[in-house]
């Protein structure tokens, strides 16, 4: 089950049912099924608080993923700062909706085993995000 909640921000206007199916389809390309995944949309101050409390990091970010995977089933909590998504979209000249979906799937890709901290990993993550976004565009057309 995939759930969406918002704390301190308005729930983003995403097509929840279509987004859930897209998430399942992306996970399936990595041989994974989706179990319990909870999205929490927050503001910058809340994600900073989560980053400090749970990860010991003192900086803002767009997404934090908590991985509770069991075998090939992805389970986790994904916290997304809508403030940072908006500022990133502006900074990189991207559409807000596309940037939001990039971050939504970024967390799922982490749960599928893709990392982005080590040498060369960021490029692999970006390529995976781009493939997933292409899948979304194809599903919408």
mmCIF file with all atom_site columns, N, CA and C in Angstrom, residues 17-55:
data_model
loop_
_atom_site.group_PDB
_atom_site.id
_atom_site.type_symbol
_atom_site.label_atom_id
_atom_site.label_alt_id
_atom_site.label_comp_id
_atom_site.label_asym_id
_atom_site.label_entity_id
_atom_site.label_seq_id
_atom_site.pdbx_PDB_ins_code
_atom_site.Cartn_x
_atom_site.Cartn_y
_atom_site.Cartn_z
_atom_site.occupancy
_atom_site.B_iso_or_equiv
_atom_site.pdbx_formal_charge
_atom_site.auth_seq_id
_atom_site.auth_comp_id
_atom_site.auth_asym_id
_atom_site.auth_atom_id
_atom_site.pdbx_PDB_model_num
ATOM 1   N N  . UNK A 1 17 ? -3.686 7.728  -7.838  1.00 0.00 ? 17 UNK A N  1
ATOM 2   C CA . UNK A 1 17 ? -3.841 6.367  -8.356  1.00 0.00 ? 17 UNK A CA 1
ATOM 3   C C  . UNK A 1 17 ? -2.833 6.098  -9.481  1.00 0.00 ? 17 UNK A C  1
ATOM 4   N N  . UNK A 1 18 ? -2.699 7.048  -10.402 1.00 0.00 ? 18 UNK A N  1
ATOM 5   C CA . UNK A 1 18 ? -1.756 6.883  -11.511 1.00 0.00 ? 18 UNK A CA 1
ATOM 6   C C  . UNK A 1 18 ? -0.312 6.875  -10.997 1.00 0.00 ? 18 UNK A C  1
ATOM 7   N N  . UNK A 1 19 ? -0.027 7.694  -9.997  1.00 0.00 ? 19 UNK A N  1
ATOM 8   C CA . UNK A 1 19 ? 1.320  7.745  -9.424  1.00 0.00 ? 19 UNK A CA 1
ATOM 9   C C  . UNK A 1 19 ? 1.649  6.431  -8.728  1.00 0.00 ? 19 UNK A C  1
ATOM 10  N N  . UNK A 1 20 ? 0.685  5.865  -8.019  1.00 0.00 ? 20 UNK A N  1
ATOM 11  C CA . UNK A 1 20 ? 0.900  4.565  -7.368  1.00 0.00 ? 20 UNK A CA 1
ATOM 12  C C  . UNK A 1 20 ? 1.222  3.489  -8.391  1.00 0.00 ? 20 UNK A C  1
ATOM 13  N N  . UNK A 1 21 ? 0.496  3.482  -9.503  1.00 0.00 ? 21 UNK A N  1
ATOM 14  C CA . UNK A 1 21 ? 0.744  2.481  -10.540 1.00 0.00 ? 21 UNK A CA 1
ATOM 15  C C  . UNK A 1 21 ? 2.118  2.684  -11.154 1.00 0.00 ? 21 UNK A C  1
ATOM 16  N N  . UNK A 1 22 ? 2.496  3.930  -11.388 1.00 0.00 ? 22 UNK A N  1
ATOM 17  C CA . UNK A 1 22 ? 3.823  4.250  -11.927 1.00 0.00 ? 22 UNK A CA 1
ATOM 18  C C  . UNK A 1 22 ? 4.918  3.766  -10.981 1.00 0.00 ? 22 UNK A C  1
ATOM 19  N N  . UNK A 1 23 ? 4.747  4.012  -9.689  1.00 0.00 ? 23 UNK A N  1
ATOM 20  C CA . UNK A 1 23 ? 5.726  3.564  -8.691  1.00 0.00 ? 23 UNK A CA 1
ATOM 21  C C  . UNK A 1 23 ? 5.865  2.044  -8.745  1.00 0.00 ? 23 UNK A C  1
ATOM 22  N N  . UNK A 1 24 ? 4.737  1.344  -8.805  1.00 0.00 ? 24 UNK A N  1
ATOM 23  C CA . UNK A 1 24 ? 4.777  -0.123 -8.887  1.00 0.00 ? 24 UNK A CA 1
ATOM 24  C C  . UNK A 1 24 ? 5.492  -0.583 -10.154 1.00 0.00 ? 24 UNK A C  1
ATOM 25  N N  . UNK A 1 25 ? 5.216  0.089  -11.271 1.00 0.00 ? 25 UNK A N  1
ATOM 26  C CA . UNK A 1 25 ? 5.847  -0.279 -12.542 1.00 0.00 ? 25 UNK A CA 1
ATOM 27  C C  . UNK A 1 25 ? 7.355  -0.058 -12.500 1.00 0.00 ? 25 UNK A C  1
ATOM 28  N N  . UNK A 1 26 ? 7.785  1.057  -11.921 1.00 0.00 ? 26 UNK A N  1
ATOM 29  C CA . UNK A 1 26 ? 9.216  1.336  -11.816 1.00 0.00 ? 26 UNK A CA 1
ATOM 30  C C  . UNK A 1 26 ? 9.881  0.281  -10.930 1.00 0.00 ? 26 UNK A C  1
ATOM 31  N N  . UNK A 1 27 ? 9.289  -0.008 -9.777  1.00 0.00 ? 27 UNK A N  1
ATOM 32  C CA . UNK A 1 27 ? 9.859  -1.015 -8.872  1.00 0.00 ? 27 UNK A CA 1
ATOM 33  C C  . UNK A 1 27 ? 9.971  -2.368 -9.582  1.00 0.00 ? 27 UNK A C  1
ATOM 34  N N  . UNK A 1 28 ? 8.973  -2.702 -10.384 1.00 0.00 ? 28 UNK A N  1
ATOM 35  C CA . UNK A 1 28 ? 8.971  -3.988 -11.094 1.00 0.00 ? 28 UNK A CA 1
ATOM 36  C C  . UNK A 1 28 ? 10.143 -4.095 -12.067 1.00 0.00 ? 28 UNK A C  1
ATOM 37  N N  . UNK A 1 29 ? 10.588 -2.963 -12.633 1.00 0.00 ? 29 UNK A N  1
ATOM 38  C CA . UNK A 1 29 ? 11.727 -3.020 -13.549 1.00 0.00 ? 29 UNK A CA 1
ATOM 39  C C  . UNK A 1 29 ? 13.008 -3.407 -12.823 1.00 0.00 ? 29 UNK A C  1
ATOM 40  N N  . UNK A 1 30 ? 13.000 -3.311 -11.493 1.00 0.00 ? 30 UNK A N  1
ATOM 41  C CA . UNK A 1 30 ? 14.149 -3.724 -10.671 1.00 0.00 ? 30 UNK A CA 1
ATOM 42  C C  . UNK A 1 30 ? 13.872 -5.051 -9.963  1.00 0.00 ? 30 UNK A C  1
ATOM 43  N N  . UNK A 1 31 ? 12.821 -5.751 -10.404 1.00 0.00 ? 31 UNK A N  1
ATOM 44  C CA . UNK A 1 31 ? 12.488 -7.038 -9.812  1.00 0.00 ? 31 UNK A CA 1
ATOM 45  C C  . UNK A 1 31 ? 11.913 -6.920 -8.413  1.00 0.00 ? 31 UNK A C  1
ATOM 46  N N  . UNK A 1 32 ? 11.312 -5.774 -8.125  1.00 0.00 ? 32 UNK A N  1
ATOM 47  C CA . UNK A 1 32 ? 10.768 -5.519 -6.788  1.00 0.00 ? 32 UNK A CA 1
ATOM 48  C C  . UNK A 1 32 ? 9.255  -5.353 -6.845  1.00 0.00 ? 32 UNK A C  1
ATOM 49  N N  . UNK A 1 33 ? 8.626  -5.673 -5.724  1.00 0.00 ? 33 UNK A N  1
ATOM 50  C CA . UNK A 1 33 ? 7.212  -5.369 -5.533  1.00 0.00 ? 33 UNK A CA 1
ATOM 51  C C  . UNK A 1 33 ? 7.115  -4.305 -4.449  1.00 0.00 ? 33 UNK A C  1
ATOM 52  N N  . UNK A 1 34 ? 6.014  -3.593 -4.439  1.00 0.00 ? 34 UNK A N  1
ATOM 53  C CA . UNK A 1 34 ? 5.821  -2.522 -3.461  1.00 0.00 ? 34 UNK A CA 1
ATOM 54  C C  . UNK A 1 34 ? 4.963  -3.037 -2.323  1.00 0.00 ? 34 UNK A C  1
ATOM 55  N N  . UNK A 1 35 ? 5.492  -2.907 -1.117  1.00 0.00 ? 35 UNK A N  1
ATOM 56  C CA . UNK A 1 35 ? 4.747  -3.271 0.086   1.00 0.00 ? 35 UNK A CA 1
ATOM 57  C C  . UNK A 1 35 ? 4.142  -2.019 0.697   1.00 0.00 ? 35 UNK A C  1
ATOM 58  N N  . UNK A 1 36 ? 4.649  -1.629 1.856   1.00 0.00 ? 36 UNK A N  1
ATOM 59  C CA . UNK A 1 36 ? 4.166  -0.444 2.561   1.00 0.00 ? 36 UNK A CA 1
ATOM 60  C C  . UNK A 1 36 ? 5.116  0.715  2.319   1.00 0.00 ? 36 UNK A C  1
ATOM 61  N N  . UNK A 1 37 ? 4.673  1.710  1.587   1.00 0.00 ? 37 UNK A N  1
ATOM 62  C CA . UNK A 1 37 ? 5.459  2.912  1.338   1.00 0.00 ? 37 UNK A CA 1
ATOM 63  C C  . UNK A 1 37 ? 4.618  4.111  1.733   1.00 0.00 ? 37 UNK A C  1
ATOM 64  N N  . UNK A 1 38 ? 5.164  4.926  2.638   1.00 0.00 ? 38 UNK A N  1
ATOM 65  C CA . UNK A 1 38 ? 4.459  6.112  3.085   1.00 0.00 ? 38 UNK A CA 1
ATOM 66  C C  . UNK A 1 38 ? 5.207  7.365  2.687   1.00 0.00 ? 38 UNK A C  1
ATOM 67  N N  . UNK A 1 39 ? 4.498  8.251  1.985   1.00 0.00 ? 39 UNK A N  1
ATOM 68  C CA . UNK A 1 39 ? 5.059  9.553  1.622   1.00 0.00 ? 39 UNK A CA 1
ATOM 69  C C  . UNK A 1 39 ? 4.561  10.594 2.612   1.00 0.00 ? 39 UNK A C  1
ATOM 70  N N  . UNK A 1 40 ? 5.477  11.448 3.057   1.00 0.00 ? 40 UNK A N  1
ATOM 71  C CA . UNK A 1 40 ? 5.111  12.571 3.910   1.00 0.00 ? 40 UNK A CA 1
ATOM 72  C C  . UNK A 1 40 ? 5.667  13.831 3.273   1.00 0.00 ? 40 UNK A C  1
ATOM 73  N N  . UNK A 1 41 ? 4.762  14.719 2.857   1.00 0.00 ? 41 UNK A N  1
ATOM 74  C CA . UNK A 1 41 ? 5.146  15.984 2.257   1.00 0.00 ? 41 UNK A CA 1
ATOM 75  C C  . UNK A 1 41 ? 5.200  17.039 3.351   1.00 0.00 ? 41 UNK A C  1
ATOM 76  N N  . UNK A 1 42 ? 6.334  17.750 3.424   1.00 0.00 ? 42 UNK A N  1
ATOM 77  C CA . UNK A 1 42 ? 6.575  18.701 4.514   1.00 0.00 ? 42 UNK A CA 1
ATOM 78  C C  . UNK A 1 42 ? 7.200  19.988 3.955   1.00 0.00 ? 42 UNK A C  1
ATOM 79  N N  . UNK A 1 43 ? 7.482  20.930 4.865   1.00 0.00 ? 43 UNK A N  1
ATOM 80  C CA . UNK A 1 43 ? 8.201  22.141 4.482   1.00 0.00 ? 43 UNK A CA 1
ATOM 81  C C  . UNK A 1 43 ? 9.675  21.989 4.843   1.00 0.00 ? 43 UNK A C  1
ATOM 82  N N  . UNK A 1 44 ? 10.469 23.008 4.501   1.00 0.00 ? 44 UNK A N  1
ATOM 83  C CA . UNK A 1 44 ? 11.915 22.940 4.745   1.00 0.00 ? 44 UNK A CA 1
ATOM 84  C C  . UNK A 1 44 ? 12.251 22.761 6.221   1.00 0.00 ? 44 UNK A C  1
ATOM 85  N N  . UNK A 1 45 ? 11.538 23.444 7.093   1.00 0.00 ? 45 UNK A N  1
ATOM 86  C CA . UNK A 1 45 ? 11.879 23.358 8.519   1.00 0.00 ? 45 UNK A CA 1
ATOM 87  C C  . UNK A 1 45 ? 11.660 21.954 9.056   1.00 0.00 ? 45 UNK A C  1
ATOM 88  N N  . UNK A 1 46 ? 10.601 21.296 8.609   1.00 0.00 ? 46 UNK A N  1
ATOM 89  C CA . UNK A 1 46 ? 10.321 19.934 9.082   1.00 0.00 ? 46 UNK A CA 1
ATOM 90  C C  . UNK A 1 46 ? 11.360 18.948 8.546   1.00 0.00 ? 46 UNK A C  1
ATOM 91  N N  . UNK A 1 47 ? 11.764 19.079 7.286   1.00 0.00 ? 47 UNK A N  1
ATOM 92  C CA . UNK A 1 47 ? 12.745 18.124 6.768   1.00 0.00 ? 47 UNK A CA 1
ATOM 93  C C  . UNK A 1 47 ? 14.102 18.351 7.425   1.00 0.00 ? 47 UNK A C  1
ATOM 94  N N  . UNK A 1 48 ? 14.416 19.599 7.763   1.00 0.00 ? 48 UNK A N  1
ATOM 95  C CA . UNK A 1 48 ? 15.652 19.879 8.490   1.00 0.00 ? 48 UNK A CA 1
ATOM 96  C C  . UNK A 1 48 ? 15.613 19.204 9.862   1.00 0.00 ? 48 UNK A C  1
ATOM 97  N N  . UNK A 1 49 ? 14.472 19.285 10.515  1.00 0.00 ? 49 UNK A N  1
ATOM 98  C CA . UNK A 1 49 ? 14.287 18.642 11.825  1.00 0.00 ? 49 UNK A CA 1
ATOM 99  C C  . UNK A 1 49 ? 14.475 17.117 11.704  1.00 0.00 ? 49 UNK A C  1
ATOM 100 N N  . UNK A 1 50 ? 13.872 16.514 10.686  1.00 0.00 ? 50 UNK A N  1
ATOM 101 C CA . UNK A 1 50 ? 14.003 15.065 10.464  1.00 0.00 ? 50 UNK A CA 1
ATOM 102 C C  . UNK A 1 50 ? 15.460 14.717 10.160  1.00 0.00 ? 50 UNK A C  1
ATOM 103 N N  . UNK A 1 51 ? 16.102 15.511 9.329   1.00 0.00 ? 51 UNK A N  1
ATOM 104 C CA . UNK A 1 51 ? 17.489 15.263 8.948   1.00 0.00 ? 51 UNK A CA 1
ATOM 105 C C  . UNK A 1 51 ? 18.406 15.313 10.176  1.00 0.00 ? 51 UNK A C  1
ATOM 106 N N  . UNK A 1 52 ? 18.181 16.282 11.052  1.00 0.00 ? 52 UNK A N  1
ATOM 107 C CA . UNK A 1 52 ? 18.993 16.406 12.273  1.00 0.00 ? 52 UNK A CA 1
ATOM 108 C C  . UNK A 1 52 ? 18.725 15.242 13.219  1.00 0.00 ? 52 UNK A C  1
ATOM 109 N N  . UNK A 1 53 ? 17.434 14.974 13.463  1.00 0.00 ? 53 UNK A N  1
ATOM 110 C CA . UNK A 1 53 ? 17.052 13.979 14.472  1.00 0.00 ? 53 UNK A CA 1
ATOM 111 C C  . UNK A 1 53 ? 17.437 12.555 14.089  1.00 0.00 ? 53 UNK A C  1
ATOM 112 N N  . UNK A 1 54 ? 17.183 12.171 12.848  1.00 0.00 ? 54 UNK A N  1
ATOM 113 C CA . UNK A 1 54 ? 17.363 10.773 12.471  1.00 0.00 ? 54 UNK A CA 1
ATOM 114 C C  . UNK A 1 54 ? 18.682 10.474 11.768  1.00 0.00 ? 54 UNK A C  1
ATOM 115 N N  . UNK A 1 55 ? 19.261 11.474 11.116  1.00 0.00 ? 55 UNK A N  1
ATOM 116 C CA . UNK A 1 55 ? 20.476 11.224 10.349  1.00 0.00 ? 55 UNK A CA 1
ATOM 117 C C  . UNK A 1 55 ? 21.690 11.998 10.854  1.00 0.00 ? 55 UNK A C  1
#
